[in-house]
C-alpha atoms as one frame of an Amber mdcrd trajectory, in Angstrom:
protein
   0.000   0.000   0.000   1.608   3.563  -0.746   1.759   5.499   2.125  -0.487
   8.039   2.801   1.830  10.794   3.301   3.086  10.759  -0.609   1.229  13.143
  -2.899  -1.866  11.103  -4.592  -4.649  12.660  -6.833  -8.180  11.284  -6.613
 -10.784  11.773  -9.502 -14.603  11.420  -9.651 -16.914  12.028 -12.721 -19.388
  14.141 -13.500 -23.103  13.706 -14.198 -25.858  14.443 -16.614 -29.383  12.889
 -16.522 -30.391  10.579 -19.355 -34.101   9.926 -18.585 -37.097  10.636 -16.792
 -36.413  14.722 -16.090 -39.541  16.089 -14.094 -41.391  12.855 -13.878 -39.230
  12.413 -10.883 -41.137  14.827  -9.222 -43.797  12.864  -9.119 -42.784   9.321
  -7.711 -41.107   8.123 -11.289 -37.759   6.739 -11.727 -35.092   8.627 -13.691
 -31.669   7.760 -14.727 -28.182   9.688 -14.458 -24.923   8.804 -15.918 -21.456
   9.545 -15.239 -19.597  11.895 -17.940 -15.956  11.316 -18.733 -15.870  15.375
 -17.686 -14.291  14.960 -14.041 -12.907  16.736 -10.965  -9.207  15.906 -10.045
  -7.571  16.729  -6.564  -4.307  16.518  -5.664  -3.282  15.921  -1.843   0.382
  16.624  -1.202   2.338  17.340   2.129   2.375  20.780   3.284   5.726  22.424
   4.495   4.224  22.973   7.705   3.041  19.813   9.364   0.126  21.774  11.384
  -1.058  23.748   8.094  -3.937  22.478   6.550  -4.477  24.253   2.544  -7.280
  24.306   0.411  -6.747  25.719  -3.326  -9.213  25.781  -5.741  -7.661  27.496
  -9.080 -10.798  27.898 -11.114 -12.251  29.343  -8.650  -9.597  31.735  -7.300
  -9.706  30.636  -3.690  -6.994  29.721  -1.173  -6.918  29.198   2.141  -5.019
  27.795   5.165  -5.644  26.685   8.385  -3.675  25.380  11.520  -4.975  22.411
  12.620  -4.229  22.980  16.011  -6.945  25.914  16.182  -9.510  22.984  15.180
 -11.668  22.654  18.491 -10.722  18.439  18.846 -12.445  17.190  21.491 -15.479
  19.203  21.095 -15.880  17.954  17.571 -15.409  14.515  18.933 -17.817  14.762
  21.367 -20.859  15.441  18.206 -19.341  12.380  16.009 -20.916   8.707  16.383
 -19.270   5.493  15.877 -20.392   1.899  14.558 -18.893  -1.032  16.512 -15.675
  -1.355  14.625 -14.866   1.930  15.319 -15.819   3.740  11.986 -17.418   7.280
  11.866 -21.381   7.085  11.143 -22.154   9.944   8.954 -25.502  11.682   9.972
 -28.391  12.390   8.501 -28.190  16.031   8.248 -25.206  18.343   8.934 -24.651
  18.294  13.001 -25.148  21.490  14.269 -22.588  21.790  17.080 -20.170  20.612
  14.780 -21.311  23.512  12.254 -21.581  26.075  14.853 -17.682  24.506  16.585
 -16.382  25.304  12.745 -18.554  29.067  12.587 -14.856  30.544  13.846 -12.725
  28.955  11.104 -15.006  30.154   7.994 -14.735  33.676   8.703 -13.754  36.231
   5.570 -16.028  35.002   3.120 -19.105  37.130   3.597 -18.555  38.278  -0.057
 -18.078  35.549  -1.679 -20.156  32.485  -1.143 -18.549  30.255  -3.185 -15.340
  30.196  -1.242 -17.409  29.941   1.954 -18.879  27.035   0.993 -16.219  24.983
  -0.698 -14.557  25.750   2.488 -16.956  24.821   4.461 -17.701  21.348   3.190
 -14.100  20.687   2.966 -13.426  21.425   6.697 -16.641  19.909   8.024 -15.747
  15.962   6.197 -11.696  16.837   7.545 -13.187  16.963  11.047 -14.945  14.038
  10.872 -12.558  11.597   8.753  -9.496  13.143  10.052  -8.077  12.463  13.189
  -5.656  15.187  15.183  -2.608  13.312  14.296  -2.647  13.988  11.183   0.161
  15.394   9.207  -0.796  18.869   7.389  -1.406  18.425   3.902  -2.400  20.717
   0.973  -5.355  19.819  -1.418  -5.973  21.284  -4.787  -8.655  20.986  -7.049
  -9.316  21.421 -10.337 -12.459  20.622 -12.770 -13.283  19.718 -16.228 -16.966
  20.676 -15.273 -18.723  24.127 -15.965 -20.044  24.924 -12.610 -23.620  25.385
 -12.060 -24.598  24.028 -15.224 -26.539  20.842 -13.577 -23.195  18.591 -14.019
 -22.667  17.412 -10.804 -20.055  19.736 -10.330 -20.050  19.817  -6.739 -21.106
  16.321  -6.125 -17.646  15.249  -7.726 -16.047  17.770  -5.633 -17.349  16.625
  -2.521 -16.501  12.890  -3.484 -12.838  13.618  -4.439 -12.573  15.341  -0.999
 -14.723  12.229   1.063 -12.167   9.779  -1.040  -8.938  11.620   0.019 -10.009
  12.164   3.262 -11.458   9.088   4.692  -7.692   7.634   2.869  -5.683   9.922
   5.282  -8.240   8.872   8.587  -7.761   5.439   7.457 -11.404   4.217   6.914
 -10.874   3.187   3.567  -8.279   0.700   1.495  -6.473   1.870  -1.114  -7.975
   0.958  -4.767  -6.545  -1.659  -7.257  -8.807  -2.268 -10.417  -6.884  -1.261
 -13.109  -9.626   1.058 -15.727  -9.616  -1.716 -18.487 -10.700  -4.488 -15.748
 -14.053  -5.594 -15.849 -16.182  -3.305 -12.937 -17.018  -5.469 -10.098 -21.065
  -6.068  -9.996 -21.918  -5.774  -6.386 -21.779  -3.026  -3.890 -17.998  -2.160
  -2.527 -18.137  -1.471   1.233 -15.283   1.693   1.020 -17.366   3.196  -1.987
 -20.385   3.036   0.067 -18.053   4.817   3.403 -17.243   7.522   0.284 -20.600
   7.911  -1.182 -22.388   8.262   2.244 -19.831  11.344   4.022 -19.854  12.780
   0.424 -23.549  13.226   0.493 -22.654  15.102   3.895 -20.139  17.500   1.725
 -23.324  17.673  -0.679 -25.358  18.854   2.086 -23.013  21.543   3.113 -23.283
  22.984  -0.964 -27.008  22.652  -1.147 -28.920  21.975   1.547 -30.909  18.998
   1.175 -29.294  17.013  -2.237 -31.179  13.923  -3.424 -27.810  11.880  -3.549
 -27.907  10.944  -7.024 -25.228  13.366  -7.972 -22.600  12.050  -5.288 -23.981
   8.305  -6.048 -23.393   8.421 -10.081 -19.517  10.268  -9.192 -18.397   7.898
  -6.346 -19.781   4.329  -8.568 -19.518   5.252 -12.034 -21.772   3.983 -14.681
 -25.426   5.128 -13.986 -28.203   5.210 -11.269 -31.961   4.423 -11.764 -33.797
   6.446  -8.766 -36.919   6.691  -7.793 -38.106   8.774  -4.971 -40.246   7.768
  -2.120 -44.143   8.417  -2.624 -44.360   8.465   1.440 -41.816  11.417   2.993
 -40.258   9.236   6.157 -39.224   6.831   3.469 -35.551   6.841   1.476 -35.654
   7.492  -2.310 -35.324   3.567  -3.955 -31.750   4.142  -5.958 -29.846   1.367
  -8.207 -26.523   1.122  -9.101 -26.001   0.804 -12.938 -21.752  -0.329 -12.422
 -21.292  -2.159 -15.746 -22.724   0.384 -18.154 -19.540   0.603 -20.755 -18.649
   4.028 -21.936 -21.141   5.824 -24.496 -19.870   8.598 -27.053 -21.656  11.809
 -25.869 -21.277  14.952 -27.040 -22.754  17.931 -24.346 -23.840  20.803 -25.144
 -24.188  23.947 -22.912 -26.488  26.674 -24.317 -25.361  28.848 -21.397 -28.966
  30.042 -21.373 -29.788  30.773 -17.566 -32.657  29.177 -16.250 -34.472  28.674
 -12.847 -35.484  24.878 -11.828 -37.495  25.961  -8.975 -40.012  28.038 -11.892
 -39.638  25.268 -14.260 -40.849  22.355 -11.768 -43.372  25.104 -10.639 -44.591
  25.303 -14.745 -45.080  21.520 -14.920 -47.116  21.357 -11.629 -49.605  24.398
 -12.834 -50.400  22.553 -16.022 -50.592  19.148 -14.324 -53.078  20.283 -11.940
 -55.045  22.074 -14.497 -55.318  19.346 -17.609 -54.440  16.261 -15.232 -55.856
  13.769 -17.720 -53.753  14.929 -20.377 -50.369  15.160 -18.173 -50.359  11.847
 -16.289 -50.812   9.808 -19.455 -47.285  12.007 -19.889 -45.395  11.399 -16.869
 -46.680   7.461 -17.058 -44.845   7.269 -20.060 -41.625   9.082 -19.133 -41.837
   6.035 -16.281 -42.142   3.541 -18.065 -39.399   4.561 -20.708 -37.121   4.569
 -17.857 -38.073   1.127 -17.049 -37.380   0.160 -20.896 -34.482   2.448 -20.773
 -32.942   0.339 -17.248 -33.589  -3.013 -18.768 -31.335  -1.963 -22.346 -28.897
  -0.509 -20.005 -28.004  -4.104 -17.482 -27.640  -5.892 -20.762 -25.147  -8.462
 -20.210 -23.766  -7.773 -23.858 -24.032  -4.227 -24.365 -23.003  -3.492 -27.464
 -24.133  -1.389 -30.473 -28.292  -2.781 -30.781 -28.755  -1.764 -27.137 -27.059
   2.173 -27.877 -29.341   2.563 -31.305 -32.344   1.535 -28.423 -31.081   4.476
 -26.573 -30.860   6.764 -29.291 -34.685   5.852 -30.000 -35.411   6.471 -26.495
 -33.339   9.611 -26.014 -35.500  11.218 -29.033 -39.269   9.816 -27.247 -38.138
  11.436 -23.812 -37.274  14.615 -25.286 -40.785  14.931 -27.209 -42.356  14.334
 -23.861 -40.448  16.881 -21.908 -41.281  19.471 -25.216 -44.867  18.539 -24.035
 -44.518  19.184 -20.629 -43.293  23.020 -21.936 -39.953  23.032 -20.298 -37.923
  23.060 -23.796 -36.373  26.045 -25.283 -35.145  27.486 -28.421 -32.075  27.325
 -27.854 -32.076  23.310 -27.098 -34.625  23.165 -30.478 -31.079  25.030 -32.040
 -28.926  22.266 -30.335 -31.438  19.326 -31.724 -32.305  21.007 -34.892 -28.366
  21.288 -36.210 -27.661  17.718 -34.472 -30.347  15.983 -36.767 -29.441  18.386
 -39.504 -25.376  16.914 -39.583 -26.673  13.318 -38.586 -24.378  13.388 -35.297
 -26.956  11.341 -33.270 -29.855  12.133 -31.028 -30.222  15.257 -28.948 -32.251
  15.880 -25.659 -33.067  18.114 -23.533 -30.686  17.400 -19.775 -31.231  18.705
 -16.433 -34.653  20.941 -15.889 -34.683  22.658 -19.082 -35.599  25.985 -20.208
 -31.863  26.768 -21.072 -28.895  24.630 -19.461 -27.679  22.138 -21.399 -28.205
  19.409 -24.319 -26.640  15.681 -24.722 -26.786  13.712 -28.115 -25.651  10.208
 -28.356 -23.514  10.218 -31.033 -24.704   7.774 -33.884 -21.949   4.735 -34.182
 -19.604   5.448 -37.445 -19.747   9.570 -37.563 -15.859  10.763 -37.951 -14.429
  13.595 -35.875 -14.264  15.599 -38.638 -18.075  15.849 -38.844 -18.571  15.956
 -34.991 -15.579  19.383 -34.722 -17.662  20.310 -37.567 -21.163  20.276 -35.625
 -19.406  21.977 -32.708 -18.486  24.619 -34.574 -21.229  25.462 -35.775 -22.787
  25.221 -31.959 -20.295  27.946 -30.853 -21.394  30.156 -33.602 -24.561  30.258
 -32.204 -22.757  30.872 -28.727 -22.708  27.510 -27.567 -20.094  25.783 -25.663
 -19.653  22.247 -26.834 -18.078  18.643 -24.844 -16.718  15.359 -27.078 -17.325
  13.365 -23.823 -18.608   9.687 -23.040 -21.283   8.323 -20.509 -20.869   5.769
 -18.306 -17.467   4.918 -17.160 -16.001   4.734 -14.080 -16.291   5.950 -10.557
 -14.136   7.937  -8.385 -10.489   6.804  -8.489  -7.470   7.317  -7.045  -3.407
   7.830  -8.880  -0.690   7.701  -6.807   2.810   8.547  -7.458   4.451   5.142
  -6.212   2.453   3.715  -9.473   3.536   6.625 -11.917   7.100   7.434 -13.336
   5.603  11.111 -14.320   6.598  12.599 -11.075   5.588  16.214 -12.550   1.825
  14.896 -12.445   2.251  15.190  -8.524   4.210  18.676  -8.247   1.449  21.535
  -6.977   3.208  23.681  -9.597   2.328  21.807 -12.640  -1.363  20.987 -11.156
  -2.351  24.422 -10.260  -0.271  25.762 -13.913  -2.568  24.054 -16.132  -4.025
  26.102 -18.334  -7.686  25.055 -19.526  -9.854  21.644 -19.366  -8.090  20.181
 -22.655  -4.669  20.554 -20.468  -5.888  18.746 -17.781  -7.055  16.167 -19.768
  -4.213  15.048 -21.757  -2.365  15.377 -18.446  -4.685  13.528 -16.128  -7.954
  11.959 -17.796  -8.571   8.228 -17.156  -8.270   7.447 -20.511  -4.101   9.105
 -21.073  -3.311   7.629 -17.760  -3.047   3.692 -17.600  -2.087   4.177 -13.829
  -5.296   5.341 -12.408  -6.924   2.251 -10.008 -10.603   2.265  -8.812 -12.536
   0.229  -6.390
């Protein structure tokens, strides 16, 4: 096992959803995916064993602590254990452990952003880090427009939950190569990582559904359905073994506000429910079809043109349900137009952003062509793939790039397609997942 004072970088992928948009709102499953489009941090030692350092390039932030000003035994006193000594993450943020942290988040009353990146970060290093620990630095940097409904944060929050319940111990170091076959069933340290990051989800939003931190801590895709009775937990599936899918994502940086959107579908539900349930019944039951294409034990190009078919259906629905927009017509329109694949609507709607699975055989040439043209009409196109793997870790006992691990060349890189060709999964045969 490396030791866990060397300089490692953990990754976690992004997430769009494929199906069932809105109809999850009322008591239908939906589907998200993981996008090749990740979050990468790098943990290295700090020259001061007590410092503690988060920086956060894209977003201009950096900060240190001393870990001796963390209030220990107070903290301590608000965590719970299981009976093999592991911390039990709650089920909402604990509020003497928010109020014990109020002190070390001070500064940021202008920019909320920093205050809450820092404030997720330093509520999961209280609770997966214990006092000993050495100080260590942690940068991060994303492939991932933020605040675009891409999971952005939820990958963020999982990178940190990975690298931190590593330096507490909690959790053994990965070893499946990304070529190996994904293993089926449910991995006990993934599970330790996906439950505290839903705790660093909570302190970016609130009250998350845990599909974003579920799809970048396991990879492949997640069927979800949420409870029809409040007390109960949302029913949520692991999709491990879906391979990766040629996407390409568009972003029609069009602002738009979920809240009004979901509000929109409710208004005309309630007033012509006879014609909108026969709707949302459908959405669910093309997520059923969807889920059984999807845990095909041969995957392969007949179950992708099914896709296609059904990414086309479940964007005529969502038109139907008024939460489309011109601007994702543009996206669809030009998609059919160069016969790149088929386009739908992602995320709420009304703006945001596009996917289309590419159709199997279309060159490059065509697709740069097609995204192109999207940027002249001010979009901001992604060549990225669905499915895939999980969060994973790199570490620099495996790699004989040393440079990968230097703080200098992380925070130096210069846009998304350096980071890539430095660091994706794909360029890097060393990366190893659970």
């Amino acid at each position: 096992m490396p030791s866990n004072t060397e300089p490692f970088i953990v990754s976690a992928p992004g997430k769009v959803i494929i199906f069932g948009e809105h109809s999850a709102v009322y008591g239908k499953p939906a589907i998200a995916a993981a996008l090749s489009l990740r979050c990468y941090l790098l943990v290295a030692p700090s020259k001061d064993t007590n410092t503690i350092r988060l920086q956060f390039p894209d977003i201009e932030l950096d900060h240190s602590w001393d870990k001796r000003s963390i209030p220990w035994s107070n903290i301590r006193k608000s965590l719970k254990y299981d009976e093999n000594g592991y911390p039990i993450p709650p089920s909402e943020l604990v509020p003497e452990i928010v109020e014990n942290l109020s002190g070390m988040l001070g500064g940021f009353e202008d920019n909320n952003v920093h205050h809450l990146a820092c404030f997720c970060f330093i509520y999961l290093y209280v609770c997966l880090c214990k006092e000993s620990c050495s100080g260590m630095t942690f940068i991060v940097r994303s492939t991932l427009p933020i605040g675009a409904g891409l999971g952005s944060s939820a990958s963020t929050a999982v990178c940190l939950s990975a690298a931190l319940s590593r330096l507490g111990g909690w959790i053994n170091d990965p070893h499946v190569r990304e070529r190996d076959a994904t293993p089926k069933q449910d991995i006990p340290d993934l599970e330790f990582i996906d439950r505290w990051s839903l705790i660093g989800e909570k302190c970016f939003h609130g009250n998350p559904s845990g599909i974003d931190n579920a799809v970048a801590t396991h990879g492949g895709a997640v069927m979800f359905q949420r409870s029809s009775v409040p007390e109960k937990p949302s029913v949520r599936t692991n999709i491990r073994t879906l391979p990766p899918i040629k996407l390409l994502l568009t972003n029609t940086k069009v602002p738009k506000s979920t809240a009004q959107l979901v509000g929109g579908v409710g208004k005309l539900n309630n007033k012509y429910p006879s014609i909108l349930t026969p709707v949302l019944d459908s959405m669910g039951s093309l997520v059923q079809e969807a889920y059984r294409v999807m845990i095909h034990p041969n995957f392969g190009t007949k179950e992708t043109a099914i896709l296609r078919e059904l990414v086309n259906i479940n964007h005529g629905l969502l038109v139907a349900l008024g939460v489309s927009h011109p601007s994702l017509e543009k996206v669809k329109m030009i998609g059919e137009e160069m016969k790149i694949g088929a386009t739908k609507l992602t995320g709420a709607g009304g703006g945001g952003c596009a996917i289309t699975l590419v159709n199997d055989g279309v060159e490059e040439p065509v697709i740069h062509q097609a995204m192109l043209e999207y940027e002249r009409q001010g979009f901001e196109s992604f060549e990225t793939s669905l499915g895939g793997k999980g969060v994973g870790m790199l570490f620099q006992s495996d790699s004989a790039d040393d440079k990968k691990f230097s703080q200098d060349s992380f925070c130096s890189y210069a846009n998304r397609l350096e980071i890539e060709t430095a660091l994706a999964v794909e360029n890097v045969a060393e990366w190893k997942f659970w």
